[in-house]
Short mmCIF file of C-alpha atoms and ligand atoms in Angstrom, two decimals:
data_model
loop_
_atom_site.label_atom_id
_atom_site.label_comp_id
_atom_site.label_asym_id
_atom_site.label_seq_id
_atom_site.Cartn_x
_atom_site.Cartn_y
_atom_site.Cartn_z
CA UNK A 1 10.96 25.11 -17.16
CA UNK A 2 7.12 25.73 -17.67
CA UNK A 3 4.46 23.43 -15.57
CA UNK A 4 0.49 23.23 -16.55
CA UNK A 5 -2.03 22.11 -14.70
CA UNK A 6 -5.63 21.72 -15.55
CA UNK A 7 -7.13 20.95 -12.54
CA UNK A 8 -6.77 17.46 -13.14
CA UNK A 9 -3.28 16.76 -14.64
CA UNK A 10 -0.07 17.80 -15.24
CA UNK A 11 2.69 18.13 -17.80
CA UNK A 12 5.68 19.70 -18.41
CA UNK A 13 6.52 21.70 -21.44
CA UNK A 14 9.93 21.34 -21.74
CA UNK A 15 10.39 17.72 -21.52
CA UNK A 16 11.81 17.92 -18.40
CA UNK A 17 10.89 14.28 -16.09
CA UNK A 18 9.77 14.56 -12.90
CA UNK A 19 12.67 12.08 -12.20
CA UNK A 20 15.45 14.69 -13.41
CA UNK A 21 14.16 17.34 -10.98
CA UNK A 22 16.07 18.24 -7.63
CA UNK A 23 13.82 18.09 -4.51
CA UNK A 24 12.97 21.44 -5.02
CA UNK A 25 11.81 21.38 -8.35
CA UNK A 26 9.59 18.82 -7.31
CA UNK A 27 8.12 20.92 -4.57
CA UNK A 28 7.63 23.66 -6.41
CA UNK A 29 5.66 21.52 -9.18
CA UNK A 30 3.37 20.21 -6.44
CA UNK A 31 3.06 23.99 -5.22
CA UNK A 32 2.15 25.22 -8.19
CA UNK A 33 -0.48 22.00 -9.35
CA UNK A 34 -2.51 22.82 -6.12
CA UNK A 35 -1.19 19.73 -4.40
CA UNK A 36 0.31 21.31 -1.37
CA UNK A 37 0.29 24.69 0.42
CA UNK A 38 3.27 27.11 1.69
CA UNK A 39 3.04 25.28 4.96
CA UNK A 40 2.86 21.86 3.82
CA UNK A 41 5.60 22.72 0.94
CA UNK A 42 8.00 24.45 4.05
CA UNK A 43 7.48 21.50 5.71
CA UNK A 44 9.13 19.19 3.55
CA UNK A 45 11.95 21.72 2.78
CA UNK A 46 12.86 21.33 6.50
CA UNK A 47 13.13 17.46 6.85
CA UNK A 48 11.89 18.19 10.53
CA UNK A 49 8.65 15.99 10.30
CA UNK A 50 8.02 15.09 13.46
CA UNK A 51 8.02 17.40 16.87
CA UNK A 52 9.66 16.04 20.13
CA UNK A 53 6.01 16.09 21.60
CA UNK A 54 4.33 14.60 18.73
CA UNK A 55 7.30 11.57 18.83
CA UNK A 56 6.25 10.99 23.23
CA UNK A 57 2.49 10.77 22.33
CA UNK A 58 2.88 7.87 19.28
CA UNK A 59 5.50 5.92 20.90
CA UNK A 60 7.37 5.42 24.09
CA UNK A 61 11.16 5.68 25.06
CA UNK A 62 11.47 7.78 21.92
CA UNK A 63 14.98 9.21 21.52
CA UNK A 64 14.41 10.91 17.67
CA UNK A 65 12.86 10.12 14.54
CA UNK A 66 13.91 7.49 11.28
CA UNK A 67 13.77 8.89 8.11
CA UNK A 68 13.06 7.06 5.17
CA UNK A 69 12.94 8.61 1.44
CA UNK A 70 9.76 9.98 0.81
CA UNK A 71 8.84 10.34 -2.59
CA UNK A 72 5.82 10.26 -5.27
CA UNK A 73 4.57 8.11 -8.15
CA UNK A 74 3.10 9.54 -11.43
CA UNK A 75 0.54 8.94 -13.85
CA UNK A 76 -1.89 6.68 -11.51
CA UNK A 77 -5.53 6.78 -13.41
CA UNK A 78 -7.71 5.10 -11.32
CA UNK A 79 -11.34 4.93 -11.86
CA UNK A 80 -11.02 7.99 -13.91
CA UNK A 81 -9.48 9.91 -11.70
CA UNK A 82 -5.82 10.87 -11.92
CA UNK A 83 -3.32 10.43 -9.01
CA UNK A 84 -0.12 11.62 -7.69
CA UNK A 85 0.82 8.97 -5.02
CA UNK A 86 3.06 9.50 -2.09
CA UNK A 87 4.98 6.60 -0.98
CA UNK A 88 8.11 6.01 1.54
CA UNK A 89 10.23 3.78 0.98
CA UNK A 90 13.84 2.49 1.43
CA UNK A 91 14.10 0.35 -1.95
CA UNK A 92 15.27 1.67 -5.05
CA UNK A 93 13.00 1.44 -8.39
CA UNK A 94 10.12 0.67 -6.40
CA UNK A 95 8.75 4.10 -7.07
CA UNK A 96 9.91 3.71 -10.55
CA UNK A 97 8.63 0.32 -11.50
CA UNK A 98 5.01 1.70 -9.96
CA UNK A 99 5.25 5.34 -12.01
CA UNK A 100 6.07 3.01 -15.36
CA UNK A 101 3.25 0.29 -14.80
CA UNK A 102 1.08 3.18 -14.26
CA UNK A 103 1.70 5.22 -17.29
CA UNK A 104 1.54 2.07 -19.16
CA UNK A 105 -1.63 0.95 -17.81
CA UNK A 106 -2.89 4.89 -18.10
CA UNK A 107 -2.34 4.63 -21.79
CA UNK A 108 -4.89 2.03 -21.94
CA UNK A 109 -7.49 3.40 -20.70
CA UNK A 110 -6.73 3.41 -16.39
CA UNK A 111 -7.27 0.90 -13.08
CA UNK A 112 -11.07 -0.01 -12.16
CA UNK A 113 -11.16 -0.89 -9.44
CA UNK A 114 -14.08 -2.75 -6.92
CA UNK A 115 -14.07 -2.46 -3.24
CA UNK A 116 -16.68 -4.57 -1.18
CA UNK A 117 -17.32 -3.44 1.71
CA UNK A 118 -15.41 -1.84 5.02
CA UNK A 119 -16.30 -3.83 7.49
CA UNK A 120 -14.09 -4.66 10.16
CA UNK A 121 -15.44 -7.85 12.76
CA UNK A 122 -14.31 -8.30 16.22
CA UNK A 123 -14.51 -10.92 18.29
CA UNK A 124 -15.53 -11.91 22.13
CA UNK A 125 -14.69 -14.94 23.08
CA UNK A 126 -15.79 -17.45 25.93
CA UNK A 127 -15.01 -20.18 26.86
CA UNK A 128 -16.18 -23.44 28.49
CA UNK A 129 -19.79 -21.59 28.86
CA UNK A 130 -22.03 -23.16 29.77
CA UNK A 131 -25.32 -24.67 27.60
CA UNK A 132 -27.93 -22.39 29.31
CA UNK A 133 -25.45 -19.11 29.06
CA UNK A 134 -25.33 -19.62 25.47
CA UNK A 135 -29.36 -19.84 25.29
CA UNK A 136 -29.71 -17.05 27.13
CA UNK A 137 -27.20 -15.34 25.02
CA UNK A 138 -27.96 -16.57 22.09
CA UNK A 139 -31.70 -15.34 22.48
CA UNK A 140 -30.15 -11.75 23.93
CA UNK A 141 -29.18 -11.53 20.54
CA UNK A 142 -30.96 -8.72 19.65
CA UNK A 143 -30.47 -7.06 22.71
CA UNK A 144 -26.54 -7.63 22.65
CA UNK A 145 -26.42 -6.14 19.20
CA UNK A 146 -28.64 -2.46 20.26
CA UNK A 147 -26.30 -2.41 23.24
CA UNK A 148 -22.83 -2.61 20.51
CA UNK A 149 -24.75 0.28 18.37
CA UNK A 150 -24.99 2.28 21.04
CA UNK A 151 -21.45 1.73 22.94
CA UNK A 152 -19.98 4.29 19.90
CA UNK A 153 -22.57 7.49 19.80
CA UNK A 154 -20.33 9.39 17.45
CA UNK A 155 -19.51 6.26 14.92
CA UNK A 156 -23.41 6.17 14.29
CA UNK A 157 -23.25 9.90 14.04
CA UNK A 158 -21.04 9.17 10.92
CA UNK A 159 -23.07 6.86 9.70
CA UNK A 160 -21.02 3.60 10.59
CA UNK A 161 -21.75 0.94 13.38
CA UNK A 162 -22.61 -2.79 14.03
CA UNK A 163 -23.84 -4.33 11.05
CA UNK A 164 -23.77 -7.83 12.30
CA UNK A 165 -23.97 -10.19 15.15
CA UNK A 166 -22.93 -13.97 14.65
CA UNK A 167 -22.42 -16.64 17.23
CA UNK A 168 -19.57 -19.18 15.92
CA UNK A 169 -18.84 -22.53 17.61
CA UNK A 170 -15.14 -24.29 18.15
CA UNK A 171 -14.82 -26.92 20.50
CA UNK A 172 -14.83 -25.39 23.93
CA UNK A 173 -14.73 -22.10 22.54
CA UNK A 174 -17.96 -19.91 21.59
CA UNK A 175 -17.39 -16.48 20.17
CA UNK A 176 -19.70 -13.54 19.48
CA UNK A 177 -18.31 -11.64 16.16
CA UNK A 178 -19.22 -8.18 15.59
CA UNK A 179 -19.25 -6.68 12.03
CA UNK A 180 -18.21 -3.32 12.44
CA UNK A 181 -18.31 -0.57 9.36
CA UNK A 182 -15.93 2.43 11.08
CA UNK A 183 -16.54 5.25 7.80
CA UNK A 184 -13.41 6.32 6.99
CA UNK A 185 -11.13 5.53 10.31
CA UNK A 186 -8.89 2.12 10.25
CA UNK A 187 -11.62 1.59 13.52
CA UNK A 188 -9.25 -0.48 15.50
CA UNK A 189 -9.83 1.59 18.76
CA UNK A 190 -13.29 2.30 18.08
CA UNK A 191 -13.75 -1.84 17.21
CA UNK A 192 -12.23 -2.49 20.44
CA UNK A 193 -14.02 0.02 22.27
CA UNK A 194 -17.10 -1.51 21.11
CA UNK A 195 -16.08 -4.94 21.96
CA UNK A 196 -14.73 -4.18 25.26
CA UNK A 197 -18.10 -2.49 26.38
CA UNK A 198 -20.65 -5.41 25.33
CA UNK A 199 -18.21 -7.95 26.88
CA UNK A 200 -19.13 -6.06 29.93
CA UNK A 201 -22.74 -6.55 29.15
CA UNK A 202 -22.01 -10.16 27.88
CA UNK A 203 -20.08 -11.15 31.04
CA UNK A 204 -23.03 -9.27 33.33
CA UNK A 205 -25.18 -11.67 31.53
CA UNK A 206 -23.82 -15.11 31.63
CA UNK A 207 -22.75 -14.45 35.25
CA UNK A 208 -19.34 -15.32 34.28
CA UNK A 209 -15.90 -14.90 32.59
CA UNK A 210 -15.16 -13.39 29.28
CA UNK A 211 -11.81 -14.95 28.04
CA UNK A 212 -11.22 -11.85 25.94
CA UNK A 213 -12.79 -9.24 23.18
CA UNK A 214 -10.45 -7.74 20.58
CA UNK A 215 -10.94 -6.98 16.54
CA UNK A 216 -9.97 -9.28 13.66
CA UNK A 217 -7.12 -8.07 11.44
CA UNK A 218 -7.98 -11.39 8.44
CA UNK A 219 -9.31 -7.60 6.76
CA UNK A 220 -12.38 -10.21 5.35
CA UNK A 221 -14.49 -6.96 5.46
CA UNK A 222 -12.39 -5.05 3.11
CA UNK A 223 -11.17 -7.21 0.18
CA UNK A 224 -10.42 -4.97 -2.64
CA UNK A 225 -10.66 -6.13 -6.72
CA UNK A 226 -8.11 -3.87 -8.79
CA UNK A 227 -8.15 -4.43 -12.79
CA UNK A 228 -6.34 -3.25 -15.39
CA UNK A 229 -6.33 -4.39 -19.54
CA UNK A 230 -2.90 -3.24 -21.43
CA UNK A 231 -2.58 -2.68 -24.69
CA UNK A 232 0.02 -4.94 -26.16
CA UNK A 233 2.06 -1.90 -27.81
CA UNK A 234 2.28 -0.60 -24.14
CA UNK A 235 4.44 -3.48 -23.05
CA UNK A 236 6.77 -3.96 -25.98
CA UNK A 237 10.76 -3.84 -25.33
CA UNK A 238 13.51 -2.76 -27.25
CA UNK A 239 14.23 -6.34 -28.36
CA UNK A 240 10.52 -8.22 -27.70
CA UNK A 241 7.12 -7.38 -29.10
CA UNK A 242 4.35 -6.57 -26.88
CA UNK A 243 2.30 -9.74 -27.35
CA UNK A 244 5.27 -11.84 -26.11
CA UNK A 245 5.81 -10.17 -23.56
CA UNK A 246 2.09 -10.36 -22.19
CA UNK A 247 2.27 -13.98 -23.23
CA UNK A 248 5.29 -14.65 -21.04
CA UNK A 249 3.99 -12.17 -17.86
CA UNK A 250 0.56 -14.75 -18.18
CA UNK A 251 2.67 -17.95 -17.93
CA UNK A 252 4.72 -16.39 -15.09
CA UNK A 253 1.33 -15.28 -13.70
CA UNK A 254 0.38 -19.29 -13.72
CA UNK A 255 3.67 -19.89 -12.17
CA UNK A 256 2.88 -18.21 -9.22
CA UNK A 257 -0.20 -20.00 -8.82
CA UNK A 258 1.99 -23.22 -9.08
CA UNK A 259 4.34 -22.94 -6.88
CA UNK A 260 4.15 -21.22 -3.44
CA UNK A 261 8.17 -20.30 -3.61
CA UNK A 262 7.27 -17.99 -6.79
CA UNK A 263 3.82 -16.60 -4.97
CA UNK A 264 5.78 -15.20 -1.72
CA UNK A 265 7.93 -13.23 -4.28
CA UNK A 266 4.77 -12.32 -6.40
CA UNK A 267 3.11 -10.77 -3.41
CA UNK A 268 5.98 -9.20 -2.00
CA UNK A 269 6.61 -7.25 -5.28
CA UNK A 270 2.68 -6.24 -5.11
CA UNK A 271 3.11 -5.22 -1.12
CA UNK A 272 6.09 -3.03 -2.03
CA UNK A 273 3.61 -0.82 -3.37
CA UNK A 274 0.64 -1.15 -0.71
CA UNK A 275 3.01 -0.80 2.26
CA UNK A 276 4.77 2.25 0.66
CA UNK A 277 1.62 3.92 0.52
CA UNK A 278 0.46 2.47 3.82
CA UNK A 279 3.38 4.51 5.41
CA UNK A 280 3.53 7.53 3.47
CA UNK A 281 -0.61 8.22 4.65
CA UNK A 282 0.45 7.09 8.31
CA UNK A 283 -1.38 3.21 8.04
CA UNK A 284 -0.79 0.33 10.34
CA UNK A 285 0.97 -1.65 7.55
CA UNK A 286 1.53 -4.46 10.48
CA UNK A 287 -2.46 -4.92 10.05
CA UNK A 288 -1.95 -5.14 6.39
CA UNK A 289 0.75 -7.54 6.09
CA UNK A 290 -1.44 -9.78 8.58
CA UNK A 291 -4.25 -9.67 6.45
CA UNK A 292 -2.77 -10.08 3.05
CA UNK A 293 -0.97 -13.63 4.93
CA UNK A 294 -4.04 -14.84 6.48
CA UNK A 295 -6.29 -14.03 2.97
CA UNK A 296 -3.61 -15.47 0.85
CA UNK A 297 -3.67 -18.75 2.43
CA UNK A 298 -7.43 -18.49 1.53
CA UNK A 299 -8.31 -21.51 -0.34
CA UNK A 300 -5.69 -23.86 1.95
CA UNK A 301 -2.36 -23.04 -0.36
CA UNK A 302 -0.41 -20.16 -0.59
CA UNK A 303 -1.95 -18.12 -3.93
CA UNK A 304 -0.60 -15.00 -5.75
CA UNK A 305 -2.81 -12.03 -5.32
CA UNK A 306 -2.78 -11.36 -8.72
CA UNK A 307 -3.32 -13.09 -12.12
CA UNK A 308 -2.97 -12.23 -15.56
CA UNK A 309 -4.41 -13.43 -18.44
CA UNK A 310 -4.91 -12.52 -21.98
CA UNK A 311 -8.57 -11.61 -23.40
CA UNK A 312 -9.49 -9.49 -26.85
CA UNK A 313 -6.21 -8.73 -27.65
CA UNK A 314 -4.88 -7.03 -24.48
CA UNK A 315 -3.04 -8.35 -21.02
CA UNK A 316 -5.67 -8.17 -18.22
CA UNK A 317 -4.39 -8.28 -14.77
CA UNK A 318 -6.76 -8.70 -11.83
CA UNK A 319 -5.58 -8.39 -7.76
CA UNK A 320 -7.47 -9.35 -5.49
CA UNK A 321 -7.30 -9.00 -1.79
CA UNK A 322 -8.03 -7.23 1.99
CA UNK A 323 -6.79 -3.94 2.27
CA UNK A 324 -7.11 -2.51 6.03
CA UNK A 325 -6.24 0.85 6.00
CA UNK A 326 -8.20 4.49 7.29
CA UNK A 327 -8.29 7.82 5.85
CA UNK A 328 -8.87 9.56 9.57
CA UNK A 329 -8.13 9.46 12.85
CA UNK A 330 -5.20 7.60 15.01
CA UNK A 331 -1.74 8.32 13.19
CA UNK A 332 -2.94 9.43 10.23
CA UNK A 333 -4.58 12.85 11.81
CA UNK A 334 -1.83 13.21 14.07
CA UNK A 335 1.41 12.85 11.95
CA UNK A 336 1.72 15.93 9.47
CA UNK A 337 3.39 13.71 7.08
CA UNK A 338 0.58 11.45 6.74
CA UNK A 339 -1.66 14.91 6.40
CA UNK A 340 0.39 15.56 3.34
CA UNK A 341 0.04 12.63 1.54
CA UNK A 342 -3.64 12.67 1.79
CA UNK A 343 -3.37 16.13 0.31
CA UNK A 344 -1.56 15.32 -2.69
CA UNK A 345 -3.53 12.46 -3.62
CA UNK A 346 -6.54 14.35 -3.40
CA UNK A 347 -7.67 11.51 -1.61
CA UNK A 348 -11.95 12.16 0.36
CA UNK A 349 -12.42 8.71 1.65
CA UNK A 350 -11.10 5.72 3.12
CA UNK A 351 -12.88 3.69 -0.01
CA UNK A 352 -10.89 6.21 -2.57
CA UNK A 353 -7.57 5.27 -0.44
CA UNK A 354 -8.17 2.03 -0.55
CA UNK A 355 -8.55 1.84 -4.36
CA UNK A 356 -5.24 4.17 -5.08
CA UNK A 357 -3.56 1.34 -3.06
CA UNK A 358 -4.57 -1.48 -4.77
CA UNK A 359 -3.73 0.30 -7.54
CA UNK A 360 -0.23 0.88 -6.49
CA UNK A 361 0.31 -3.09 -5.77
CA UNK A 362 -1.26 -4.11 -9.22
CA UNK A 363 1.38 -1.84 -11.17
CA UNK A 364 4.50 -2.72 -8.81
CA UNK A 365 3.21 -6.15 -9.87
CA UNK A 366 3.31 -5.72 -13.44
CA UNK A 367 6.36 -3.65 -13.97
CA UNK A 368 8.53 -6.74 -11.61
CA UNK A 369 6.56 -9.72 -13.99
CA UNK A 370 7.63 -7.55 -16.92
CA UNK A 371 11.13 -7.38 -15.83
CA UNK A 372 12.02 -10.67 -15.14
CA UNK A 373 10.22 -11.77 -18.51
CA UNK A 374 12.38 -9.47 -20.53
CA UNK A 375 15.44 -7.79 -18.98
CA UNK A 376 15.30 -9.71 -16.13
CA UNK A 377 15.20 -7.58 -13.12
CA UNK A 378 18.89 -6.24 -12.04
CA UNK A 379 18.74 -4.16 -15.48
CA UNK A 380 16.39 -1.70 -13.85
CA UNK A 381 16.62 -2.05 -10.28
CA UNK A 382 20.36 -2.10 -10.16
CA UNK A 383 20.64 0.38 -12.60
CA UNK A 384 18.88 2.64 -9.41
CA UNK A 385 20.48 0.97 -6.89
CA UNK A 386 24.10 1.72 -7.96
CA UNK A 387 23.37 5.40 -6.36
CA UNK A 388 22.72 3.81 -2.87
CA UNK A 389 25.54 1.39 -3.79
CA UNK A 390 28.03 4.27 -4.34
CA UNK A 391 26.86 6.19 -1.33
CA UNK A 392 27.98 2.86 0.77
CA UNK A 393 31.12 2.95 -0.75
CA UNK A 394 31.84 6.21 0.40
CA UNK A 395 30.92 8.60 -2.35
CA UNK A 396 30.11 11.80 -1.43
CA UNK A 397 28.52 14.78 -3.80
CA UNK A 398 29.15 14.80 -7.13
CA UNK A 399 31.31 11.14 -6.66
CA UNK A 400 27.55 9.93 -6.62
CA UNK A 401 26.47 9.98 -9.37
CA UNK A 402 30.22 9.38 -11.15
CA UNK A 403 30.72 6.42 -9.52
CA UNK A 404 26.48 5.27 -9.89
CA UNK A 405 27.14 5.42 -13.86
CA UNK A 406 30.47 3.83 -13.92
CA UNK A 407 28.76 0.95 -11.66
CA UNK A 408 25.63 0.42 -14.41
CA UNK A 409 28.77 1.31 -17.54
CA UNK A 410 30.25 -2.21 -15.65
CA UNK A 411 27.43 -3.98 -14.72
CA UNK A 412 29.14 -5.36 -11.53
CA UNK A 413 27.12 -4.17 -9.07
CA UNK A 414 29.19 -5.37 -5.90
CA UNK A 415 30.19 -2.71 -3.01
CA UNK A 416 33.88 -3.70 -3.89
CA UNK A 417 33.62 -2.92 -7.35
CA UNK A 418 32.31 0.40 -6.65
CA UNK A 419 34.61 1.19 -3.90
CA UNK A 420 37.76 0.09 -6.26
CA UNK A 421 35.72 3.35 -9.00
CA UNK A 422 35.69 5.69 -6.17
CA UNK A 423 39.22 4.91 -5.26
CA UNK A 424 40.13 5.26 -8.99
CA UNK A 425 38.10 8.40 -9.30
CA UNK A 426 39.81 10.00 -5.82
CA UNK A 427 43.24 9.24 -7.85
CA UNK A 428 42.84 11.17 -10.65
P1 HMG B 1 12.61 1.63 -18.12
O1 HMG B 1 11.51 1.19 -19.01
O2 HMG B 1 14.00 1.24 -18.41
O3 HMG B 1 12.59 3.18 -17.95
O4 HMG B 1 12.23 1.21 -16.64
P2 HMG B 1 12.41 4.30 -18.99
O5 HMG B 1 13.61 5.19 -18.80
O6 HMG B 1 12.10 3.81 -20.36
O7 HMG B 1 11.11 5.04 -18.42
C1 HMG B 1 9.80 4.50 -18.53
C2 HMG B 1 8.97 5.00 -17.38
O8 HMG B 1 9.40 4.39 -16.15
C3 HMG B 1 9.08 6.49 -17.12
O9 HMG B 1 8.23 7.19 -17.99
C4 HMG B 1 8.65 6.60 -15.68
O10 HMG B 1 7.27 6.48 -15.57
C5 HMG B 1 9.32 5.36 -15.09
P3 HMG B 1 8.68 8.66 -18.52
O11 HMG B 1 8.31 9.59 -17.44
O12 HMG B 1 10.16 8.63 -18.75
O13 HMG B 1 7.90 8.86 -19.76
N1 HMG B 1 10.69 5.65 -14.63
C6 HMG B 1 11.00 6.34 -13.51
N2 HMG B 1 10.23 6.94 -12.58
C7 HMG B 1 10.85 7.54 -11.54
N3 HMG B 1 12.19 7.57 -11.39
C8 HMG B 1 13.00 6.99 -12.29
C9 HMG B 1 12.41 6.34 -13.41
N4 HMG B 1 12.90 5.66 -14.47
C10 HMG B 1 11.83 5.26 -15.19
N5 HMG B 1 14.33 7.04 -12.11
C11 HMG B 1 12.42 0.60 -14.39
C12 HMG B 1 13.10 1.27 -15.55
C13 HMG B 1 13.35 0.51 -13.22
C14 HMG B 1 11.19 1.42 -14.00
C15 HMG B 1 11.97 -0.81 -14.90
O14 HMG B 1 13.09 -1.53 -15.26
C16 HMG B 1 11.18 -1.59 -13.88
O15 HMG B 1 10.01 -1.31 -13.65
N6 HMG B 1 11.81 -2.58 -13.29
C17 HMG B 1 11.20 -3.36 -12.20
C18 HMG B 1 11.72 -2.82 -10.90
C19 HMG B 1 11.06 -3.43 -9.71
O16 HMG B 1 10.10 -4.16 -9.78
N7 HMG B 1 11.59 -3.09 -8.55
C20 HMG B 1 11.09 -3.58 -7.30
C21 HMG B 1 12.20 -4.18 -6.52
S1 HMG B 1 12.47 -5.85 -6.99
C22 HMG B 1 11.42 -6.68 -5.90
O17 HMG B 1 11.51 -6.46 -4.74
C23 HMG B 1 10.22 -7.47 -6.31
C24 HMG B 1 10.33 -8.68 -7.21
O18 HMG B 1 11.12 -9.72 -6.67
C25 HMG B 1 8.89 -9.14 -7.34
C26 HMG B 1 8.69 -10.33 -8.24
O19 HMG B 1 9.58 -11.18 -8.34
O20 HMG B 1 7.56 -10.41 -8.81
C27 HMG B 1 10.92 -8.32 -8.52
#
């Protein structure tokens, strides 16, 4: 088996998939592309991720580590740059589904994708203050914000800091909201640390009681546009053409938008991607799944983060939405893991990160819409789920995959059914 690598891609000249590898090969393809190094690659051979010290610092009452498959999706083109992208997850064809969206979507031309901003706000709130308090706050303004710039020295080293101060008003409530931009970190310590210090200087102030200061996860700093236009050849099936299909993906798209049963199901097909990602770079995905709820309930109803549409003959597909992640600090320095993923996506900012990851839930997005359009969707994902389905029925080695193809050869894709093979297959 022969690899090249250019610097920029990869192929393989035998026609070997990166699917059909063993672990190993894999490793040794990543090795050889630049993507990891001896230690990194010995590392993964080991399965030991996490030491017992490492474990005691990120959590408490720790008694081991959980392991979850780790793997990596192909052929991710985004902004004209090519990605390999690390993702853990439990769920087969996930991976899969992201790898073929992505080579699809590569074919015709890549993702562009359009981040805003990376601002996260915090918020200190009071409460039953008084009028004259909130004048004298309110004209401390200035004040109050130099005293936030400088509570961080070594954010506004980096460039980041407060960007902007806003009072907002709610019944007995009055809250001072801090825009934050943190670089490249997530910034929830340094947010807090920030807020925590001026609610000193606030409470100092006012003479009084600050109810409480802590950062906003809505992620309304960070929202994230991901596009993509497909080629109608690129989406063709053995048994529809490629124009139906998009035609069908854009009225399930306006489904979605319809009713908020289909939209939850939309969005959780796009956050199998994101949250894969999130945990294979060592993200708070618990931020992320709060901010994708509170941004999707945006305009008052529940809305699909994504929409497709057709436009000079090609499928265009559009996501929208927060994406609260870091490429430094917290986790993501500590855990080696997390270290590793940023090294094989290449990945030199928290912006870049952010874009690979909305590119991730755009294509897990399309390859689910264009599975339950055509196929419908336990073709694909139960045709890689019977492996984990014969592994619960017992099968061991080489019963695995025996009993996996018998299980997609029947199509019954029930734990009895597959126990009842392995039994048949012990018997012989
Ligand atoms: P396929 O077209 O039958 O596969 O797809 P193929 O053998 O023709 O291969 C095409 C490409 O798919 C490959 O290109 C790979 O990129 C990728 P190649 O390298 O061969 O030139 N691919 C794979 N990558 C890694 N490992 C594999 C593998 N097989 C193909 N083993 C596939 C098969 C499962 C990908 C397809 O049927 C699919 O995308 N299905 C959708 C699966 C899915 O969305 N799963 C998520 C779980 S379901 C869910 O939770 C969300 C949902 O409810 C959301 C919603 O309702 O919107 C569905």
């Amino acid at each position: 088996m022969y690899w090249w690598w250019n610097g920029y891609g990869y192929g393989c000249k035998t026609g070997m998939k990166i699917y059909e590898m063993t672990d190993e090969q894999r490793i040794k393809l990543l090795l050889d592309g630049g993507y990891l190094t001896e230690g990194q690659a010995d590392l993964l051979r080991s399965r030991q991720t996490i030491s017992t010290d490492l474990a005691d610092s990120l959590s408490e009452n720790q008694i081991g580590s959980f392991s979850l498959p780790y793997g990596f999706a192909t052929d991710f083109l985004v902004d004209g740059i090519d990605y390999l992208v690390p993702m853990v997850i439990e769920e087969p064809s996930v991976i899969a589904a992201a790898s073929n969206a992505a080579k699809r979507i590569k074919n015709s031309g890549g993702f562009r994708t359009f981040p805003t901003s990376r601002i996260v706000y915090g918020q200190i709130v009071l409460e039953n203050i008084t009028q004259a308090s909130l004048s004298r706050l309110e004209q401390a303004s200035s004040e109050i914000f130099e005293f936030a710039q400088n509570a961080h020295p070594s954010l506004l080293k980096r460039g980041g800091g407060v960007v902007s101060l806003n009072f907002n008003y709610y019944d007995e409530f009055v809250e001072i909201e801090l825009g934050i931009d943190t670089v490249d970190a997530m910034g929830a310590n340094m947010v807090n640390t920030i807020l925590e210090k001026t609610s000193q200087k606030v409470s100092t102030m006012i003479n009084g009681d600050v109810l409480c200061s802590i950062l906003s996860n809505s992620g309304q700093g960070q929202v994230i546009t991901v596009e993509a236009e497909i080629n109608f050849d690129q989406l063709s099936t053995k048994t529809m053409a490629g124009h139906e299909v998009a035609t069908r993906i854009v009225k399930l798209s306006a489904f979605a938008k319809a009713s908020v049963k289909r939209a939850v199901t939309h969005n959780k097909g796009i956050m199998n991607g994101i949250d894969a990602v999130l945990l294979a770079t060592g993200n708070d995905f618990r931020a992320q799944e709060a901010a994708a709820h509170s941004f999707a309930f945006e305009s008052g109803q529940y809305q699909p983060f994504s929409e497709w549409h057709l436009a000079e003959g090609k499928l265009v597909g559009t996501l929208k939405m927060p994406i609260e992640l870091g490429s430094v600090g917290g986790a993501i320095r500590a855990l080696p893991m997390a270290q590793l993923s940023l090294a094989i996506m290449k990945i030199h900012s928290s912006k870049q990160l952010q874009s690979v990851v909305g590119a991730v839930g755009l294509a897990n997005n399309l390859s689910a819409l264009r599975a339950l359009v055509t196929t419908g969707i336990q073709a694909g994902h139960m045709g890689l789920q019977s492996k984990s389905l014969a592994i619960s029925a017992g099968a061991v080695g080489t019963e695995i995959d025996l009993v996996a193809a018998k299980l997609n050869q029947t199509k019954n894709y029930t734990i009895k059914n597959a126990q009842n093979i392995l039994l048949e297959l012990r018997d012989k």
